[in-house]
Structures are given as C-alpha cells and as structure tokens.
Amino acid sequence: MILGLAMGFSDDQLANGLGVSVPTLRKYYFSVLKRRTMQRDRFELWRMETLAEQANAGNTGAIREMGKIMERRDKARLAAALAAGGKSKDPGKKAAAKEAAKQAASEGWGGLLSPGYEH
C-alpha cells in the first residue's frame, strides 16, 4: 500500500489491488492515505540511500545514477524558480522599508508620519 502511494497510484488502483472498495479503503486506511505526499519523498530518500551504499561499495553505475538524479532535481528546482518569475521570497531593502513604514503608520503613528504634519 505504501509503495503504491509512493508510486502515485490512485485510490481506485489501491482499492483494486487490496481487493476492497474505495469507501472501505478510505475508512480503514485513512491515516495511511493522509500521508500520500510524504510517501514519495520517503521512497526517493530510500532510493538515494541505497544508491549511496552501492556507490560506497564501488558500484560505478550507482555513482552515475546518483549524479543523474541530482541533475534532474537541480533542473526541476531551477524550472520552478523560473516559473515563479525568478522572484525571491525575501523582499529587497526598499520593499522592506516601505512595508515597515506602512506598518508604523497603521499602528498609531499615522498622524506623525502623515504628509503635511507639522509639530
């Protein structure tokens, strides 16, 4: 069941493989189904650990495969960053200063910070 989740099987496929209906699957395996997204990451980590053990034993094919996986992950991360417009989550200094000024104005300093204020 967990391997099926890691491989991206649907609820219909999992229920069929276990010989139960989809409602029965959801009723009795709900805690396992809740961790669906985690299972893929766990499988990938296990796979990398297995490859690392083989690479340490001198298996050059495992070393090459680890390199390929790393390249694919780096490309996917770069593609995601480009799709997000290359914007970082951290605002720049000017944007942070503007936000701090807005926040100060909304916290009761508005009269003192408003344009045209004279003391």
Short mmCIF file of N, CA and C in Angstrom, two decimals:
data_model
loop_
_atom_site.label_atom_id
_atom_site.label_comp_id
_atom_site.label_asym_id
_atom_site.label_seq_id
_atom_site.Cartn_x
_atom_site.Cartn_y
_atom_site.Cartn_z
N MET A 1 0.83 -1.19 0.00
CA MET A 1 0.00 0.00 0.00
C MET A 1 0.88 1.26 0.00
N ILE A 2 1.86 1.31 0.89
CA ILE A 2 2.73 2.48 0.98
C ILE A 2 3.53 2.64 -0.31
N LEU A 3 4.00 1.54 -0.86
CA LEU A 3 4.74 1.61 -2.12
C LEU A 3 3.82 2.11 -3.23
N GLY A 4 2.58 1.69 -3.24
CA GLY A 4 1.62 2.17 -4.22
C GLY A 4 1.41 3.67 -4.11
N LEU A 5 1.34 4.18 -2.88
CA LEU A 5 1.22 5.62 -2.69
C LEU A 5 2.47 6.33 -3.20
N ALA A 6 3.63 5.75 -2.92
CA ALA A 6 4.88 6.36 -3.38
C ALA A 6 4.97 6.39 -4.89
N MET A 7 4.39 5.41 -5.54
CA MET A 7 4.44 5.33 -6.99
C MET A 7 3.30 6.13 -7.66
N GLY A 8 2.43 6.75 -6.86
CA GLY A 8 1.39 7.61 -7.40
C GLY A 8 0.10 6.90 -7.78
N PHE A 9 -0.16 5.73 -7.23
CA PHE A 9 -1.39 5.02 -7.55
C PHE A 9 -2.60 5.81 -7.04
N SER A 10 -3.71 5.73 -7.77
CA SER A 10 -4.95 6.38 -7.35
C SER A 10 -5.64 5.53 -6.29
N ASP A 11 -6.66 6.11 -5.65
CA ASP A 11 -7.44 5.36 -4.66
C ASP A 11 -8.10 4.14 -5.30
N ASP A 12 -8.59 4.30 -6.54
CA ASP A 12 -9.21 3.18 -7.24
C ASP A 12 -8.22 2.03 -7.44
N GLN A 13 -7.00 2.38 -7.85
CA GLN A 13 -5.98 1.35 -8.07
C GLN A 13 -5.58 0.67 -6.77
N LEU A 14 -5.44 1.46 -5.71
CA LEU A 14 -5.07 0.88 -4.41
C LEU A 14 -6.17 -0.05 -3.91
N ALA A 15 -7.42 0.40 -3.99
CA ALA A 15 -8.54 -0.42 -3.54
C ALA A 15 -8.62 -1.71 -4.34
N ASN A 16 -8.45 -1.63 -5.65
CA ASN A 16 -8.48 -2.81 -6.51
C ASN A 16 -7.36 -3.78 -6.12
N GLY A 17 -6.17 -3.25 -5.88
CA GLY A 17 -5.04 -4.09 -5.51
C GLY A 17 -5.23 -4.78 -4.16
N LEU A 18 -5.91 -4.11 -3.25
CA LEU A 18 -6.16 -4.70 -1.93
C LEU A 18 -7.43 -5.56 -1.91
N GLY A 19 -8.23 -5.47 -2.96
CA GLY A 19 -9.46 -6.27 -3.03
C GLY A 19 -10.57 -5.71 -2.17
N VAL A 20 -10.60 -4.38 -2.01
CA VAL A 20 -11.66 -3.73 -1.23
C VAL A 20 -12.26 -2.62 -2.07
N SER A 21 -13.39 -2.07 -1.60
CA SER A 21 -14.00 -0.94 -2.29
C SER A 21 -13.29 0.34 -1.89
N VAL A 22 -13.48 1.39 -2.69
CA VAL A 22 -12.85 2.68 -2.38
C VAL A 22 -13.35 3.23 -1.04
N PRO A 23 -14.67 3.16 -0.73
CA PRO A 23 -15.11 3.64 0.58
C PRO A 23 -14.47 2.86 1.74
N THR A 24 -14.30 1.55 1.56
CA THR A 24 -13.65 0.75 2.59
C THR A 24 -12.18 1.14 2.74
N LEU A 25 -11.54 1.38 1.62
CA LEU A 25 -10.14 1.83 1.64
C LEU A 25 -10.04 3.13 2.44
N ARG A 26 -10.90 4.08 2.14
CA ARG A 26 -10.84 5.38 2.82
C ARG A 26 -11.19 5.26 4.29
N LYS A 27 -12.08 4.32 4.62
CA LYS A 27 -12.49 4.16 6.01
C LYS A 27 -11.40 3.54 6.87
N TYR A 28 -10.77 2.49 6.40
CA TYR A 28 -9.81 1.75 7.21
C TYR A 28 -8.35 2.16 7.00
N TYR A 29 -8.07 2.84 5.91
CA TYR A 29 -6.68 3.23 5.63
C TYR A 29 -6.53 4.75 5.57
N PHE A 30 -7.45 5.48 6.22
CA PHE A 30 -7.41 6.94 6.13
C PHE A 30 -6.12 7.52 6.64
N SER A 31 -5.54 6.94 7.71
CA SER A 31 -4.30 7.50 8.26
C SER A 31 -3.13 7.31 7.30
N VAL A 32 -3.13 6.21 6.57
CA VAL A 32 -2.08 5.98 5.58
C VAL A 32 -2.29 6.89 4.38
N LEU A 33 -3.52 7.05 3.95
CA LEU A 33 -3.83 7.90 2.79
C LEU A 33 -3.50 9.37 3.06
N LYS A 34 -3.61 9.79 4.32
CA LYS A 34 -3.28 11.17 4.66
C LYS A 34 -1.81 11.48 4.41
N ARG A 35 -0.97 10.48 4.46
CA ARG A 35 0.47 10.68 4.27
C ARG A 35 0.90 10.41 2.83
N ARG A 36 -0.02 10.51 1.90
CA ARG A 36 0.24 10.20 0.49
C ARG A 36 1.43 11.00 -0.06
N THR A 37 1.46 12.29 0.17
CA THR A 37 2.53 13.12 -0.40
C THR A 37 3.88 12.81 0.24
N MET A 38 3.86 12.40 1.48
CA MET A 38 5.11 12.10 2.18
C MET A 38 5.75 10.83 1.65
N GLN A 39 4.95 9.87 1.20
CA GLN A 39 5.48 8.57 0.80
C GLN A 39 6.42 8.67 -0.40
N ARG A 40 6.14 9.57 -1.32
CA ARG A 40 7.01 9.72 -2.49
C ARG A 40 8.40 10.21 -2.05
N ASP A 41 8.41 11.20 -1.15
CA ASP A 41 9.68 11.71 -0.64
C ASP A 41 10.44 10.64 0.13
N ARG A 42 9.74 9.85 0.91
CA ARG A 42 10.39 8.78 1.66
C ARG A 42 11.00 7.74 0.73
N PHE A 43 10.28 7.43 -0.35
CA PHE A 43 10.79 6.46 -1.32
C PHE A 43 12.05 7.00 -1.99
N GLU A 44 12.02 8.28 -2.39
CA GLU A 44 13.20 8.87 -3.04
C GLU A 44 14.39 8.88 -2.09
N LEU A 45 14.17 9.17 -0.81
CA LEU A 45 15.26 9.15 0.15
C LEU A 45 15.82 7.74 0.32
N TRP A 46 14.94 6.74 0.38
CA TRP A 46 15.40 5.35 0.50
C TRP A 46 16.21 4.97 -0.73
N ARG A 47 15.73 5.39 -1.89
CA ARG A 47 16.43 5.09 -3.15
C ARG A 47 17.82 5.69 -3.15
N MET A 48 17.94 6.94 -2.74
CA MET A 48 19.25 7.60 -2.70
C MET A 48 20.17 6.93 -1.67
N GLU A 49 19.61 6.52 -0.54
CA GLU A 49 20.42 5.82 0.47
C GLU A 49 20.95 4.50 -0.08
N THR A 50 20.10 3.77 -0.78
CA THR A 50 20.52 2.50 -1.37
C THR A 50 21.60 2.71 -2.42
N LEU A 51 21.42 3.73 -3.24
CA LEU A 51 22.44 4.03 -4.25
C LEU A 51 23.76 4.46 -3.60
N ALA A 52 23.67 5.23 -2.53
CA ALA A 52 24.89 5.68 -1.84
C ALA A 52 25.64 4.49 -1.26
N GLU A 53 24.91 3.52 -0.70
CA GLU A 53 25.56 2.32 -0.16
C GLU A 53 26.27 1.56 -1.28
N GLN A 54 25.61 1.44 -2.42
CA GLN A 54 26.22 0.74 -3.55
C GLN A 54 27.42 1.52 -4.09
N ALA A 55 27.32 2.84 -4.12
CA ALA A 55 28.43 3.67 -4.60
C ALA A 55 29.63 3.54 -3.66
N ASN A 56 29.38 3.49 -2.36
CA ASN A 56 30.46 3.31 -1.39
C ASN A 56 31.14 1.96 -1.54
N ALA A 57 30.38 0.99 -2.04
CA ALA A 57 30.94 -0.34 -2.26
C ALA A 57 31.70 -0.42 -3.58
N GLY A 58 31.71 0.69 -4.34
CA GLY A 58 32.47 0.72 -5.58
C GLY A 58 31.66 0.54 -6.84
N ASN A 59 30.36 0.55 -6.76
CA ASN A 59 29.50 0.38 -7.92
C ASN A 59 29.45 1.70 -8.70
N THR A 60 30.13 1.74 -9.84
CA THR A 60 30.19 2.99 -10.62
C THR A 60 28.85 3.33 -11.26
N GLY A 61 28.04 2.33 -11.54
CA GLY A 61 26.70 2.58 -12.09
C GLY A 61 25.85 3.34 -11.08
N ALA A 62 25.99 3.00 -9.80
CA ALA A 62 25.24 3.70 -8.76
C ALA A 62 25.70 5.15 -8.65
N ILE A 63 26.99 5.37 -8.81
CA ILE A 63 27.51 6.75 -8.76
C ILE A 63 26.94 7.57 -9.91
N ARG A 64 26.90 6.99 -11.11
CA ARG A 64 26.34 7.68 -12.26
C ARG A 64 24.85 7.97 -12.06
N GLU A 65 24.13 7.00 -11.53
CA GLU A 65 22.69 7.18 -11.31
C GLU A 65 22.43 8.28 -10.28
N MET A 66 23.24 8.33 -9.23
CA MET A 66 23.09 9.40 -8.24
C MET A 66 23.33 10.76 -8.90
N GLY A 67 24.31 10.84 -9.77
CA GLY A 67 24.57 12.09 -10.47
C GLY A 67 23.40 12.50 -11.34
N LYS A 68 22.79 11.53 -12.04
CA LYS A 68 21.63 11.82 -12.88
C LYS A 68 20.46 12.33 -12.05
N ILE A 69 20.23 11.69 -10.91
CA ILE A 69 19.13 12.11 -10.04
C ILE A 69 19.37 13.53 -9.54
N MET A 70 20.60 13.81 -9.14
CA MET A 70 20.92 15.15 -8.66
C MET A 70 20.71 16.19 -9.76
N GLU A 71 21.12 15.88 -10.97
CA GLU A 71 20.92 16.81 -12.09
C GLU A 71 19.44 17.06 -12.35
N ARG A 72 18.63 15.99 -12.34
CA ARG A 72 17.19 16.14 -12.57
C ARG A 72 16.56 17.00 -11.49
N ARG A 73 16.96 16.78 -10.24
CA ARG A 73 16.39 17.56 -9.14
C ARG A 73 16.81 19.03 -9.24
N ASP A 74 18.05 19.27 -9.61
CA ASP A 74 18.52 20.65 -9.78
C ASP A 74 17.78 21.36 -10.90
N LYS A 75 17.57 20.65 -12.03
CA LYS A 75 16.84 21.23 -13.15
C LYS A 75 15.39 21.53 -12.75
N ALA A 76 14.77 20.63 -12.01
CA ALA A 76 13.38 20.83 -11.59
C ALA A 76 13.29 22.04 -10.65
N ARG A 77 14.24 22.17 -9.75
CA ARG A 77 14.25 23.30 -8.82
C ARG A 77 14.44 24.61 -9.59
N LEU A 78 15.34 24.62 -10.57
CA LEU A 78 15.59 25.80 -11.38
C LEU A 78 14.35 26.16 -12.20
N ALA A 79 13.71 25.15 -12.78
CA ALA A 79 12.50 25.39 -13.57
C ALA A 79 11.39 25.97 -12.69
N ALA A 80 11.27 25.49 -11.47
CA ALA A 80 10.26 26.02 -10.55
C ALA A 80 10.57 27.47 -10.20
N ALA A 81 11.84 27.78 -10.01
CA ALA A 81 12.23 29.16 -9.70
C ALA A 81 11.95 30.08 -10.88
N LEU A 82 12.22 29.61 -12.09
CA LEU A 82 11.95 30.42 -13.27
C LEU A 82 10.45 30.59 -13.49
N ALA A 83 9.67 29.55 -13.21
CA ALA A 83 8.23 29.63 -13.36
C ALA A 83 7.63 30.63 -12.37
N ALA A 84 8.28 30.78 -11.22
CA ALA A 84 7.80 31.73 -10.22
C ALA A 84 8.23 33.14 -10.57
N GLY A 85 8.84 33.33 -11.71
CA GLY A 85 9.25 34.65 -12.14
C GLY A 85 10.60 35.07 -11.60
N GLY A 86 11.32 34.13 -11.04
CA GLY A 86 12.64 34.45 -10.50
C GLY A 86 12.59 35.32 -9.27
N LYS A 87 11.40 35.52 -8.74
CA LYS A 87 11.27 36.37 -7.55
C LYS A 87 11.60 35.57 -6.31
N SER A 88 12.38 36.17 -5.45
CA SER A 88 12.71 35.51 -4.20
C SER A 88 11.62 35.82 -3.18
N LYS A 89 11.54 35.03 -2.14
CA LYS A 89 10.55 35.24 -1.10
C LYS A 89 10.95 36.41 -0.20
N ASP A 90 12.23 36.75 -0.17
CA ASP A 90 12.72 37.86 0.63
C ASP A 90 12.53 39.16 -0.12
N PRO A 91 11.85 40.14 0.50
CA PRO A 91 11.75 41.43 -0.18
C PRO A 91 13.09 42.14 -0.12
N GLY A 92 13.31 43.05 -1.06
CA GLY A 92 14.53 43.82 -1.05
C GLY A 92 14.51 44.85 0.07
N LYS A 93 15.60 45.59 0.22
CA LYS A 93 15.70 46.58 1.29
C LYS A 93 14.63 47.66 1.15
N LYS A 94 14.42 48.15 -0.08
CA LYS A 94 13.45 49.22 -0.27
C LYS A 94 12.03 48.73 0.02
N ALA A 95 11.71 47.54 -0.45
CA ALA A 95 10.37 46.99 -0.22
C ALA A 95 10.15 46.75 1.27
N ALA A 96 11.17 46.28 1.97
CA ALA A 96 11.06 46.06 3.41
C ALA A 96 10.87 47.38 4.14
N ALA A 97 11.57 48.43 3.71
CA ALA A 97 11.44 49.75 4.35
C ALA A 97 10.04 50.31 4.12
N LYS A 98 9.49 50.15 2.91
CA LYS A 98 8.13 50.62 2.62
C LYS A 98 7.11 49.88 3.48
N GLU A 99 7.29 48.58 3.61
CA GLU A 99 6.37 47.79 4.42
C GLU A 99 6.44 48.20 5.88
N ALA A 100 7.66 48.45 6.39
CA ALA A 100 7.82 48.90 7.78
C ALA A 100 7.16 50.25 7.99
N ALA A 101 7.25 51.14 7.00
CA ALA A 101 6.61 52.46 7.11
C ALA A 101 5.10 52.32 7.13
N LYS A 102 4.55 51.46 6.27
CA LYS A 102 3.10 51.23 6.26
C LYS A 102 2.63 50.67 7.60
N GLN A 103 3.40 49.74 8.14
CA GLN A 103 3.04 49.12 9.41
C GLN A 103 3.09 50.15 10.53
N ALA A 104 4.10 50.99 10.55
CA ALA A 104 4.21 52.02 11.58
C ALA A 104 3.06 53.00 11.48
N ALA A 105 2.67 53.34 10.25
CA ALA A 105 1.56 54.27 10.05
C ALA A 105 0.25 53.67 10.54
N SER A 106 0.09 52.37 10.42
CA SER A 106 -1.15 51.73 10.84
C SER A 106 -1.18 51.43 12.34
N GLU A 107 -0.09 51.59 13.03
CA GLU A 107 -0.02 51.27 14.47
C GLU A 107 -0.11 52.51 15.36
N GLY A 108 -0.74 53.56 14.88
CA GLY A 108 -0.93 54.72 15.73
C GLY A 108 0.05 55.84 15.48
N TRP A 109 1.02 55.61 14.63
CA TRP A 109 1.98 56.66 14.30
C TRP A 109 1.52 57.43 13.07
N GLY A 110 0.35 57.07 12.57
CA GLY A 110 -0.13 57.65 11.33
C GLY A 110 -0.17 59.16 11.33
N GLY A 111 -0.61 59.79 12.42
CA GLY A 111 -0.66 61.24 12.45
C GLY A 111 0.72 61.87 12.37
N LEU A 112 1.70 61.28 12.99
CA LEU A 112 3.03 61.84 12.98
C LEU A 112 3.74 61.58 11.66
N LEU A 113 3.39 60.49 11.00
CA LEU A 113 4.08 60.13 9.77
C LEU A 113 3.35 60.59 8.52
N SER A 114 2.17 61.16 8.67
CA SER A 114 1.39 61.58 7.51
C SER A 114 2.03 62.80 6.86
N PRO A 115 1.90 62.93 5.54
CA PRO A 115 2.42 64.10 4.86
C PRO A 115 1.67 65.35 5.34
N GLY A 116 2.37 66.42 5.47
CA GLY A 116 1.75 67.68 5.89
C GLY A 116 1.65 67.85 7.40
N TYR A 117 2.16 66.90 8.16
CA TYR A 117 2.10 67.02 9.63
C TYR A 117 3.12 68.07 10.07
N GLU A 118 2.68 68.98 10.89
CA GLU A 118 3.57 69.98 11.46
C GLU A 118 3.47 69.92 12.97
N HIS A 119 4.58 70.01 13.66
CA HIS A 119 4.53 69.99 15.13
C HIS A 119 4.84 71.34 15.71
#
